[in-house]
Tab-separated table of C-alpha atoms in Angstrom:
chain	number	residue	atom	x	y	z
A	29	MET	CA	76.004	-7.628	98.979
A	30	LYS	CA	79.829	-8.204	98.404
A	31	ILE	CA	81.923	-6.576	95.913
A	32	TYR	CA	84.385	-7.920	93.105
A	33	SER	CA	86.775	-6.856	90.765
A	34	TYR	CA	86.753	-9.316	87.571
A	35	LYS	CA	90.529	-9.096	86.903
A	36	ASP	CA	92.042	-9.552	90.544
A	37	LEU	CA	89.910	-12.502	90.572
A	38	THR	CA	92.615	-16.473	89.159
A	39	LYS	CA	90.221	-18.919	87.346
A	40	GLN	CA	89.493	-21.015	90.740
A	41	GLU	CA	87.814	-17.803	91.744
A	42	VAL	CA	85.814	-17.307	89.742
A	43	GLU	CA	83.998	-21.083	89.146
A	44	SER	CA	84.328	-21.329	93.573
A	45	ILE	CA	81.844	-18.158	92.715
A	46	CYS	CA	79.950	-19.351	90.740
A	47	LEU	CA	79.092	-22.501	92.604
A	48	ARG	CA	75.400	-22.186	94.694
A	49	GLN	CA	75.464	-22.741	97.390
A	50	LEU	CA	73.623	-25.790	99.053
A	51	GLU	CA	75.728	-26.352	102.544
A	52	ASP	CA	72.226	-28.632	103.777
A	53	ASP	CA	72.745	-30.681	100.687
A	54	VAL	CA	73.314	-33.324	102.711
A	55	THR	CA	70.174	-32.749	105.972
A	56	ILE	CA	67.418	-31.643	103.080
A	57	LEU	CA	67.969	-34.816	101.325
A	58	GLU	CA	67.830	-36.848	103.932
A	59	ARG	CA	65.259	-35.486	104.746
A	60	VAL	CA	63.636	-35.840	100.909
A	61	GLU	CA	64.264	-39.778	100.915
A	62	GLY	CA	62.489	-40.523	104.454
A	63	ILE	CA	59.752	-38.509	102.693
A	64	VAL	CA	59.982	-40.228	99.321
A	65	ASP	CA	60.454	-43.948	101.525
A	66	ARG	CA	57.401	-43.040	102.867
A	67	VAL	CA	54.399	-42.491	99.963
A	68	LYS	CA	55.695	-44.542	98.093
A	69	THR	CA	54.984	-46.816	100.888
A	70	GLU	CA	52.251	-45.749	102.415
A	71	GLY	CA	49.784	-43.432	99.870
A	72	ASP	CA	47.267	-41.244	99.845
A	73	GLN	CA	47.893	-40.835	104.081
A	74	ALA	CA	50.794	-39.657	103.826
A	75	LEU	CA	49.879	-37.083	101.959
A	76	PHE	CA	47.296	-36.481	104.370
A	77	ASP	CA	49.398	-36.355	106.966
A	78	TYR	CA	52.277	-34.793	105.607
A	79	ALA	CA	49.308	-32.047	104.154
A	80	LEU	CA	48.984	-31.019	108.390
A	81	ALA	CA	52.578	-31.232	109.011
A	82	PHE	CA	53.857	-28.936	106.437
A	83	ASP	CA	51.373	-27.173	105.452
A	84	LYS	CA	48.648	-27.116	108.820
A	85	VAL	CA	45.568	-28.427	106.662
A	86	GLN	CA	43.008	-31.307	107.756
A	87	LEU	CA	42.645	-32.815	104.485
A	88	GLN	CA	39.293	-33.863	103.658
A	89	GLN	CA	40.290	-34.684	100.486
A	90	LEU	CA	43.182	-35.343	98.208
A	91	PHE	CA	41.844	-33.606	95.854
A	92	ILE	CA	39.490	-30.684	94.049
A	93	GLU	CA	37.099	-32.034	91.046
A	94	LYS	CA	35.452	-29.689	87.854
A	95	GLU	CA	31.825	-28.454	89.352
A	96	GLU	CA	34.181	-26.855	92.759
A	97	ILE	CA	36.971	-25.551	90.519
A	98	ASN	CA	34.422	-23.710	87.967
A	99	ARG	CA	32.927	-22.431	91.551
A	100	ILE	CA	36.781	-20.958	93.151
A	101	ALA	CA	38.014	-19.736	89.594
A	102	SER	CA	34.528	-17.455	89.332
A	103	THR	CA	35.238	-15.273	91.714
A	104	ILE	CA	38.714	-14.255	89.598
A	105	PRO	CA	38.695	-10.248	90.175
A	106	THR	CA	37.922	-9.093	86.601
A	107	GLU	CA	41.191	-7.610	86.892
A	108	ALA	CA	43.745	-10.366	87.501
A	109	LYS	CA	41.020	-12.645	84.233
A	110	THR	CA	41.914	-10.389	82.181
A	111	ALA	CA	46.311	-10.415	82.777
A	112	ILE	CA	45.384	-14.563	82.077
A	113	ASP	CA	44.063	-14.323	79.512
A	114	THR	CA	46.318	-11.890	77.833
A	115	ALA	CA	49.608	-14.454	79.211
A	116	TYR	CA	47.678	-17.193	78.209
A	117	ARG	CA	47.638	-15.700	74.286
A	118	ASN	CA	51.252	-14.916	74.464
A	119	ILE	CA	52.248	-18.161	75.451
A	120	LYS	CA	50.497	-19.784	73.945
A	121	ALA	CA	51.555	-18.597	70.651
A	122	PHE	CA	54.967	-18.747	71.542
A	123	HIS	CA	54.990	-22.315	72.667
A	124	ALA	CA	52.234	-23.184	69.137
A	125	SER	CA	55.254	-22.002	66.469
A	126	GLN	CA	57.836	-24.810	68.229
A	127	SER	CA	54.975	-27.238	66.705
A	128	TYR	CA	56.512	-28.329	62.792
A	129	ARG	CA	57.075	-31.888	60.828
A	130	GLU	CA	59.900	-34.150	59.947
A	131	ASP	CA	61.112	-34.102	55.956
A	132	LYS	CA	62.147	-37.604	54.591
A	133	ILE	CA	64.806	-37.893	54.281
A	134	GLU	CA	66.437	-40.440	51.578
A	135	THR	CA	69.831	-40.817	52.682
A	136	MET	CA	71.128	-42.661	49.282
A	137	PRO	CA	69.255	-44.775	46.593
A	138	GLY	CA	66.133	-46.385	48.345
A	139	VAL	CA	67.253	-45.786	51.951
A	140	THR	CA	65.000	-43.775	53.750
A	141	CYS	CA	64.450	-41.827	57.289
A	142	TRP	CA	62.771	-39.562	59.205
A	143	ARG	CA	61.354	-38.598	62.677
A	144	GLU	CA	57.702	-38.234	63.788
A	145	THR	CA	56.049	-36.396	66.741
A	146	ARG	CA	54.738	-38.820	69.221
A	147	ALA	CA	52.994	-37.001	73.208
A	148	ILE	CA	54.535	-38.253	76.332
A	149	GLU	CA	51.202	-39.827	77.432
A	150	ARG	CA	51.231	-38.804	81.297
A	151	VAL	CA	52.970	-36.144	82.950
A	152	GLY	CA	52.848	-34.169	85.534
A	153	LEU	CA	52.625	-30.371	86.636
A	154	TYR	CA	53.741	-29.533	89.913
A	155	ILE	CA	53.255	-25.494	91.354
A	156	PRO	CA	54.398	-23.995	94.217
A	157	GLY	CA	52.268	-22.818	96.500
A	158	GLY	CA	54.481	-22.000	99.639
A	159	THR	CA	55.617	-18.376	99.324
A	160	ALA	CA	53.500	-17.612	96.873
A	161	VAL	CA	51.305	-19.134	94.552
A	162	LEU	CA	52.503	-19.068	90.742
A	163	PRO	CA	49.082	-18.910	89.069
A	164	SER	CA	52.530	-18.236	85.033
A	165	THR	CA	53.918	-20.962	85.811
A	166	PHE	CA	50.313	-23.433	85.658
A	167	LEU	CA	50.314	-21.666	82.175
A	168	MET	CA	53.715	-21.754	81.514
A	169	LEU	CA	53.771	-26.238	82.168
A	170	GLY	CA	50.187	-26.247	81.261
A	171	ILE	CA	49.947	-24.833	77.524
A	172	PRO	CA	53.104	-26.802	75.999
A	173	ALA	CA	51.628	-29.702	77.663
A	174	ILE	CA	47.715	-29.384	75.505
A	175	LEU	CA	49.433	-28.063	72.522
A	176	ALA	CA	51.585	-31.009	72.964
A	177	GLY	CA	49.102	-33.368	73.195
A	178	CYS	CA	49.578	-35.266	75.698
A	179	LYS	CA	46.474	-37.763	76.660
A	180	GLU	CA	46.775	-37.451	81.010
A	181	ILE	CA	47.740	-33.952	82.920
A	182	VAL	CA	48.713	-34.600	86.651
A	183	VAL	CA	48.234	-31.248	87.834
A	184	CYS	CA	50.183	-31.833	92.327
A	185	SER	CA	49.272	-28.047	94.452
A	186	PRO	CA	49.394	-27.179	98.305
A	187	PRO	CA	46.207	-26.662	98.994
A	188	GLN	CA	45.668	-23.014	101.326
A	189	LYS	CA	44.259	-23.115	103.853
A	190	ASP	CA	41.229	-23.368	102.843
A	191	GLY	CA	42.162	-27.099	101.752
A	192	LYS	CA	41.258	-25.720	98.366
A	193	THR	CA	43.297	-24.009	95.620
A	194	ASN	CA	43.185	-20.214	94.743
A	195	CYS	CA	40.554	-18.732	92.196
A	196	TYR	CA	44.224	-17.902	89.314
A	197	LEU	CA	44.949	-21.698	89.960
A	198	ALA	CA	41.611	-22.533	88.889
A	199	TYR	CA	40.924	-20.353	85.809
A	200	VAL	CA	44.237	-21.358	84.754
A	201	ALA	CA	42.533	-24.399	84.983
A	202	VAL	CA	39.163	-23.658	83.840
A	203	LEU	CA	41.419	-22.143	80.469
A	204	LEU	CA	42.760	-24.659	79.927
A	205	GLY	CA	40.223	-27.122	80.474
A	206	ILE	CA	41.891	-29.458	83.382
A	207	GLU	CA	39.911	-30.790	85.412
A	208	LYS	CA	41.535	-31.946	88.839
A	209	ILE	CA	43.822	-30.839	90.749
A	210	TYR	CA	45.558	-32.192	93.224
A	211	LEU	CA	46.275	-30.941	96.454
A	212	VAL	CA	50.112	-31.789	97.478
A	213	GLY	CA	52.609	-30.149	97.321
A	214	GLY	CA	55.829	-29.719	97.635
A	215	ALA	CA	58.487	-33.431	97.934
A	216	GLN	CA	55.602	-35.875	98.236
A	217	ALA	CA	53.554	-34.265	95.586
A	218	VAL	CA	56.781	-34.805	93.042
A	219	ALA	CA	56.746	-38.361	94.735
A	220	ALA	CA	52.764	-38.728	94.622
A	221	MET	CA	53.287	-38.362	90.910
A	222	ALA	CA	57.089	-40.817	90.707
A	223	TYR	CA	55.487	-44.360	92.287
A	224	GLY	CA	51.021	-43.220	92.077
A	225	THR	CA	48.893	-43.691	95.043
A	226	GLU	CA	45.283	-44.491	95.799
A	227	SER	CA	43.833	-40.868	94.363
A	228	VAL	CA	47.548	-39.465	92.037
A	229	PRO	CA	48.064	-40.643	88.747
A	230	LYS	CA	51.459	-42.252	88.339
A	231	VAL	CA	53.055	-40.163	85.608
A	232	TYR	CA	56.272	-40.672	83.687
A	233	LYS	CA	56.965	-37.228	83.537
A	234	ILE	CA	56.980	-34.708	86.118
A	235	PHE	CA	58.123	-31.159	85.621
A	236	GLY	CA	57.550	-27.984	87.393
A	237	PRO	CA	60.139	-25.788	89.837
A	238	GLY	CA	60.290	-25.873	93.554
A	239	ASN	CA	62.793	-25.366	96.454
A	240	ARG	CA	66.098	-27.312	97.581
A	241	TYR	CA	63.388	-30.456	99.122
A	242	VAL	CA	61.385	-30.677	95.875
A	243	THR	CA	64.137	-30.303	93.353
A	244	GLN	CA	66.293	-32.959	95.635
A	245	ALA	CA	63.004	-34.625	95.466
A	246	LYS	CA	63.010	-34.519	91.788
A	247	GLN	CA	66.582	-35.685	91.413
A	248	LEU	CA	65.716	-38.479	93.399
A	249	VAL	CA	63.102	-40.255	91.833
A	250	GLN	CA	64.589	-39.599	88.341
A	251	SER	CA	67.624	-41.287	90.017
A	252	ILE	CA	65.535	-44.515	91.756
A	253	ALA	CA	61.674	-44.769	90.187
A	254	GLY	CA	62.962	-43.849	86.564
A	255	THR	CA	60.716	-40.983	86.264
A	256	ALA	CA	61.663	-38.572	84.138
A	257	ILE	CA	62.571	-34.260	84.983
A	258	ASP	CA	61.924	-31.966	82.438
A	259	MET	CA	65.841	-30.762	84.567
A	260	PRO	CA	66.421	-29.057	87.339
A	261	ALA	CA	65.036	-25.682	88.825
A	262	GLY	CA	65.834	-24.711	91.591
A	263	PRO	CA	66.363	-21.334	92.977
A	264	SER	CA	65.553	-18.567	91.069
A	265	GLU	CA	68.139	-16.554	89.749
A	266	VAL	CA	68.846	-13.422	87.346
A	267	LEU	CA	72.376	-12.127	86.379
A	268	VAL	CA	71.956	-8.296	85.511
A	269	LEU	CA	75.397	-7.102	83.027
A	270	ALA	CA	74.920	-3.503	82.971
A	271	ASP	CA	76.880	-0.498	81.130
A	272	GLU	CA	77.059	3.400	80.847
A	273	THR	CA	74.027	2.959	79.195
A	274	ALA	CA	71.489	1.240	82.285
A	275	ASN	CA	68.757	2.955	84.445
A	276	SER	CA	70.237	2.312	88.658
A	277	SER	CA	66.129	2.047	89.063
A	278	TYR	CA	65.435	-0.527	86.278
A	279	ILE	CA	68.802	-2.591	87.188
A	280	ALA	CA	67.983	-1.862	91.274
A	281	SER	CA	64.007	-3.683	90.498
A	282	ASP	CA	65.531	-5.674	88.039
A	283	LEU	CA	66.779	-7.293	90.825
A	284	LEU	CA	64.846	-8.043	93.714
A	285	ALA	CA	62.645	-9.138	91.113
A	286	GLN	CA	64.085	-12.651	91.968
A	287	ALA	CA	64.667	-11.581	95.548
A	288	GLU	CA	61.734	-11.302	96.204
A	289	HIS	CA	61.075	-15.388	95.228
A	290	GLY	CA	62.826	-16.490	98.159
A	291	THR	CA	65.566	-15.971	100.818
A	292	ASP	CA	67.571	-18.743	98.708
A	293	SER	CA	67.572	-17.074	95.229
A	294	GLN	CA	70.490	-15.351	93.769
A	295	THR	CA	70.590	-11.897	92.017
A	296	ILE	CA	73.573	-10.922	90.474
A	297	LEU	CA	75.110	-7.381	89.249
A	298	VAL	CA	78.100	-7.520	86.406
A	299	ALA	CA	79.338	-3.697	85.585
A	300	THR	CA	81.116	-1.588	83.810
A	301	SER	CA	82.257	0.800	86.743
A	302	SER	CA	82.036	1.275	90.484
A	303	LYS	CA	79.047	3.798	89.328
A	304	ILE	CA	76.241	1.601	88.651
A	305	ILE	CA	77.520	-0.570	91.303
A	306	THR	CA	77.099	1.695	93.613
A	307	ASP	CA	73.340	3.752	91.828
A	308	THR	CA	71.885	0.216	91.793
A	309	LEU	CA	72.919	0.131	96.045
A	310	ALA	CA	71.434	2.632	96.740
A	311	GLN	CA	68.219	2.166	94.363
A	312	ILE	CA	67.823	-1.528	95.922
A	313	GLU	CA	67.859	0.657	99.808
A	314	LEU	CA	64.598	2.845	98.648
A	315	GLN	CA	62.475	0.016	96.403
A	316	LEU	CA	63.341	-2.691	98.790
A	317	LYS	CA	61.746	-0.181	101.772
A	318	GLU	CA	58.323	-0.237	100.149
A	319	LEU	CA	58.334	-4.704	98.732
A	320	PRO	CA	55.413	-5.979	101.320
A	321	ARG	CA	58.633	-9.428	101.380
A	322	GLN	CA	61.673	-6.929	101.478
A	323	ASP	CA	62.567	-9.139	104.930
A	324	ILE	CA	63.439	-11.722	102.192
A	325	ALA	CA	64.614	-9.167	99.441
A	326	ALA	CA	66.773	-8.201	101.720
A	327	GLN	CA	68.153	-11.296	102.962
A	328	ALA	CA	68.744	-12.717	99.636
A	329	ILE	CA	69.889	-9.254	98.253
A	330	ALA	CA	72.613	-9.884	101.350
A	331	ASN	CA	73.743	-13.241	99.897
A	332	SER	CA	73.886	-11.632	96.692
A	333	TYR	CA	77.513	-10.015	94.694
A	334	ALA	CA	78.815	-7.238	92.034
A	335	VAL	CA	81.175	-8.304	89.982
A	336	LEU	CA	82.902	-4.934	88.310
A	337	VAL	CA	84.500	-5.538	84.512
A	338	ASP	CA	86.185	-3.695	81.937
A	339	ASN	CA	83.683	-4.001	79.083
A	340	LEU	CA	80.717	-5.957	78.428
A	341	GLU	CA	83.368	-8.957	76.414
A	342	GLU	CA	84.366	-9.728	79.954
A	343	GLY	CA	80.937	-9.162	81.909
A	344	ILE	CA	79.973	-12.209	78.979
A	345	GLU	CA	82.650	-14.663	80.042
A	346	PHE	CA	81.804	-13.800	84.053
A	347	SER	CA	78.473	-14.741	82.847
A	348	ASN	CA	79.280	-17.764	80.542
A	349	SER	CA	81.232	-19.542	83.499
A	350	TYR	CA	78.270	-18.317	85.722
A	351	ALA	CA	75.071	-19.063	83.376
A	352	PRO	CA	72.732	-17.431	84.392
A	353	GLU	CA	69.025	-19.674	84.340
A	354	HIS	CA	67.712	-15.137	83.724
A	355	LEU	CA	70.649	-12.843	81.881
A	356	ILE	CA	69.025	-8.852	81.197
A	357	LEU	CA	71.329	-7.064	79.183
A	358	SER	CA	70.841	-3.599	80.580
A	359	THR	CA	72.563	-2.273	77.466
A	360	ASP	CA	72.156	-0.286	73.990
A	361	ARG	CA	74.929	-2.183	72.962
A	362	PHE	CA	72.964	-5.979	73.740
A	363	GLU	CA	72.898	-6.466	70.200
A	364	GLN	CA	76.932	-6.813	69.343
A	365	LEU	CA	76.524	-9.294	72.783
A	366	ILE	CA	74.413	-11.979	71.986
A	367	PRO	CA	76.373	-13.936	69.810
A	368	LEU	CA	78.982	-14.117	73.188
A	369	ILE	CA	76.185	-16.148	75.126
A	370	SER	CA	76.763	-19.714	75.093
A	371	ASN	CA	74.862	-20.303	78.426
A	372	ALA	CA	72.452	-18.698	80.158
A	373	GLY	CA	68.090	-19.771	80.081
A	374	SER	CA	66.532	-16.978	78.383
A	375	VAL	CA	68.068	-13.700	77.848
A	376	PHE	CA	66.460	-10.892	77.963
A	377	LEU	CA	67.650	-7.193	75.284
A	378	GLY	CA	67.671	-3.985	76.455
A	379	ASN	CA	67.006	-1.283	78.781
A	380	LEU	CA	63.015	-2.391	77.825
A	381	THR	CA	62.400	-5.830	78.939
A	382	PRO	CA	62.617	-6.614	82.495
A	383	GLU	CA	63.142	-10.415	83.588
A	384	SER	CA	58.963	-10.195	84.570
A	385	ALA	CA	57.735	-9.840	81.282
A	386	GLY	CA	59.193	-13.126	80.702
A	387	ASP	CA	57.749	-14.776	83.983
A	388	TYR	CA	54.782	-14.030	83.287
A	389	ALA	CA	54.009	-12.969	79.598
A	390	SER	CA	55.507	-12.460	76.598
A	391	GLY	CA	55.403	-15.747	75.465
A	392	THR	CA	58.913	-16.807	76.801
A	393	ASN	CA	58.569	-20.374	79.048
A	394	HIS	CA	59.653	-19.181	82.385
A	395	THR	CA	60.652	-22.847	84.088
A	396	LEU	CA	64.577	-22.403	82.822
A	397	PRO	CA	67.528	-24.792	84.140
A	398	THR	CA	68.792	-23.001	87.333
A	399	SER	CA	72.457	-23.666	90.032
A	400	GLY	CA	74.619	-23.500	85.878
A	401	PHE	CA	72.627	-26.563	84.733
A	402	ALA	CA	72.165	-24.014	81.260
A	403	LYS	CA	75.581	-25.156	80.337
A	404	ALA	CA	73.560	-28.625	79.617
A	405	TYR	CA	70.595	-28.032	79.839
A	406	SER	CA	67.165	-26.192	77.806
A	407	GLY	CA	63.901	-24.494	79.524
A	408	VAL	CA	61.081	-26.093	78.911
A	409	SER	CA	59.570	-25.896	75.709
A	410	LEU	CA	57.099	-28.067	74.273
A	411	ASP	CA	59.734	-30.408	72.720
A	412	SER	CA	59.889	-31.112	76.202
A	413	PHE	CA	55.972	-32.640	76.455
A	414	VAL	CA	57.409	-34.588	73.345
A	415	LYS	CA	59.829	-37.103	71.991
A	416	LYS	CA	60.756	-38.171	68.926
A	417	ILE	CA	60.841	-41.809	66.788
A	418	THR	CA	62.874	-42.040	64.011
A	419	PHE	CA	62.135	-44.728	61.524
A	420	GLN	CA	63.411	-46.150	58.114
A	421	HIS	CA	63.084	-48.290	55.288
A	422	ILE	CA	65.027	-49.710	53.177
A	423	SER	CA	63.530	-50.978	49.960
A	424	PRO	CA	65.311	-53.403	47.291
A	425	ARG	CA	67.306	-50.972	45.014
A	426	GLY	CA	68.219	-49.540	49.215
A	427	LEU	CA	69.510	-53.232	49.850
A	428	ARG	CA	71.676	-54.082	47.610
A	429	ASN	CA	72.865	-50.066	47.983
A	430	ILE	CA	73.957	-50.336	51.834
A	431	GLY	CA	73.737	-53.916	51.828
A	432	ASN	CA	78.005	-54.339	51.697
A	433	THR	CA	77.918	-51.512	53.494
A	434	VAL	CA	76.766	-53.382	56.682
A	435	GLU	CA	78.279	-56.326	55.862
A	436	VAL	CA	81.945	-55.076	56.129
A	437	LEU	CA	81.053	-53.190	59.836
A	438	ALA	CA	79.468	-56.131	61.615
A	439	GLU	CA	81.953	-58.174	60.179
A	440	ALA	CA	85.001	-55.840	61.626
A	441	GLU	CA	83.536	-55.662	64.731
A	442	GLY	CA	82.672	-59.149	65.369
A	443	LEU	CA	79.091	-59.459	64.771
A	444	ILE	CA	78.102	-62.420	62.736
A	445	ALA	CA	74.227	-62.326	62.949
A	446	HIS	CA	74.473	-58.791	62.782
A	447	LYS	CA	75.866	-59.341	59.596
A	448	ASN	CA	73.178	-62.169	58.574
A	449	ALA	CA	70.694	-60.441	59.010
A	450	VAL	CA	71.678	-58.559	55.395
A	451	SER	CA	73.635	-61.111	53.768
A	452	ILE	CA	70.496	-63.692	53.871
A	453	ARG	CA	68.298	-61.256	52.618
A	454	LEU	CA	70.279	-60.263	50.074
A	455	LYS	CA	70.263	-63.731	48.613
A	456	LEU	CA	66.753	-64.087	47.808
A	457	LEU	CA	66.605	-59.763	46.174
């Protein structure tokens, strides 16, 4: 892990180290374009072929249905079932609180405007299943989709070696009332949901994190197929800001929690002293030895870095430039920093708030903007699954009040038909 001193960095150097390194994007784009185009033209056959090529599974059909889902779900260990139930309740409670009805506003006497919420009718949920299978992501996407009232929810996840799904995803499907899971992964799943195939329905918006191929595919179908996406959600990342009140073993565990997602995950430590950095690196070495995915985590840590700052405020300044997916404030003085945060996907406050709590069960959504997109995007929420439609009504009194304003502005813009649409009504009042 490379170490930088913030005060010695120029503005250009800060911008440079904040860039996510995606050197192979051109190659990935070319591969993804080929996958998307083939799924578009060949449909199910392409999906069967890609399952064999990428997942090493010869599928007989591209989905499993309710009876099979229930059978697989019944094999879930009791402890895991209880944990998923708890996470389900917390996530549902948090997202349900985001639903509200807006008031009608009379902008001037007789002119009433308001907005109403409508669910996106057909949504696609991509649940990763490569080096790690993520039932937590299924909860994070499925719960707000159900709460929003989406009429059709298409779920895609890569097949397991037995050509099915695992008991954890199956149990979540039962909880959510999802009766079909499509056994499709990677860029091909995104393409299938964007264009539709003989088996996989076309959707209006695609949700879910994934590797660079999935991220690239989502961005591609948004531009060429007109399919909306939640956000560019690529490799996972965390930035930990720590001072002398932090515990280095906690910091190390948080950094490793992100690092084990994948070799391209990024873990950043920003600390107010060299001792915190040294102690944390020592703890990383100790904890790394105990991890089943230590090779993956070690490679991610090697590609990450630490930044030495003079104080917490300077650390927040760097964090806002980096715009992390996850920001952990490992300090007892987190309250004073909250107003200074402008760019972050989700923030974890204090030394007893690990990022993994948000990943699984605290209630907030873990599908978050990465690669600096937290400067402009929010994480997934109930709002992600709905549209807001504006309405207005003008009474006779309202038309008299607003009519001249519209006429004058329309004439100023040279749009006389716009003016006439008001004038013809005013004459009959």
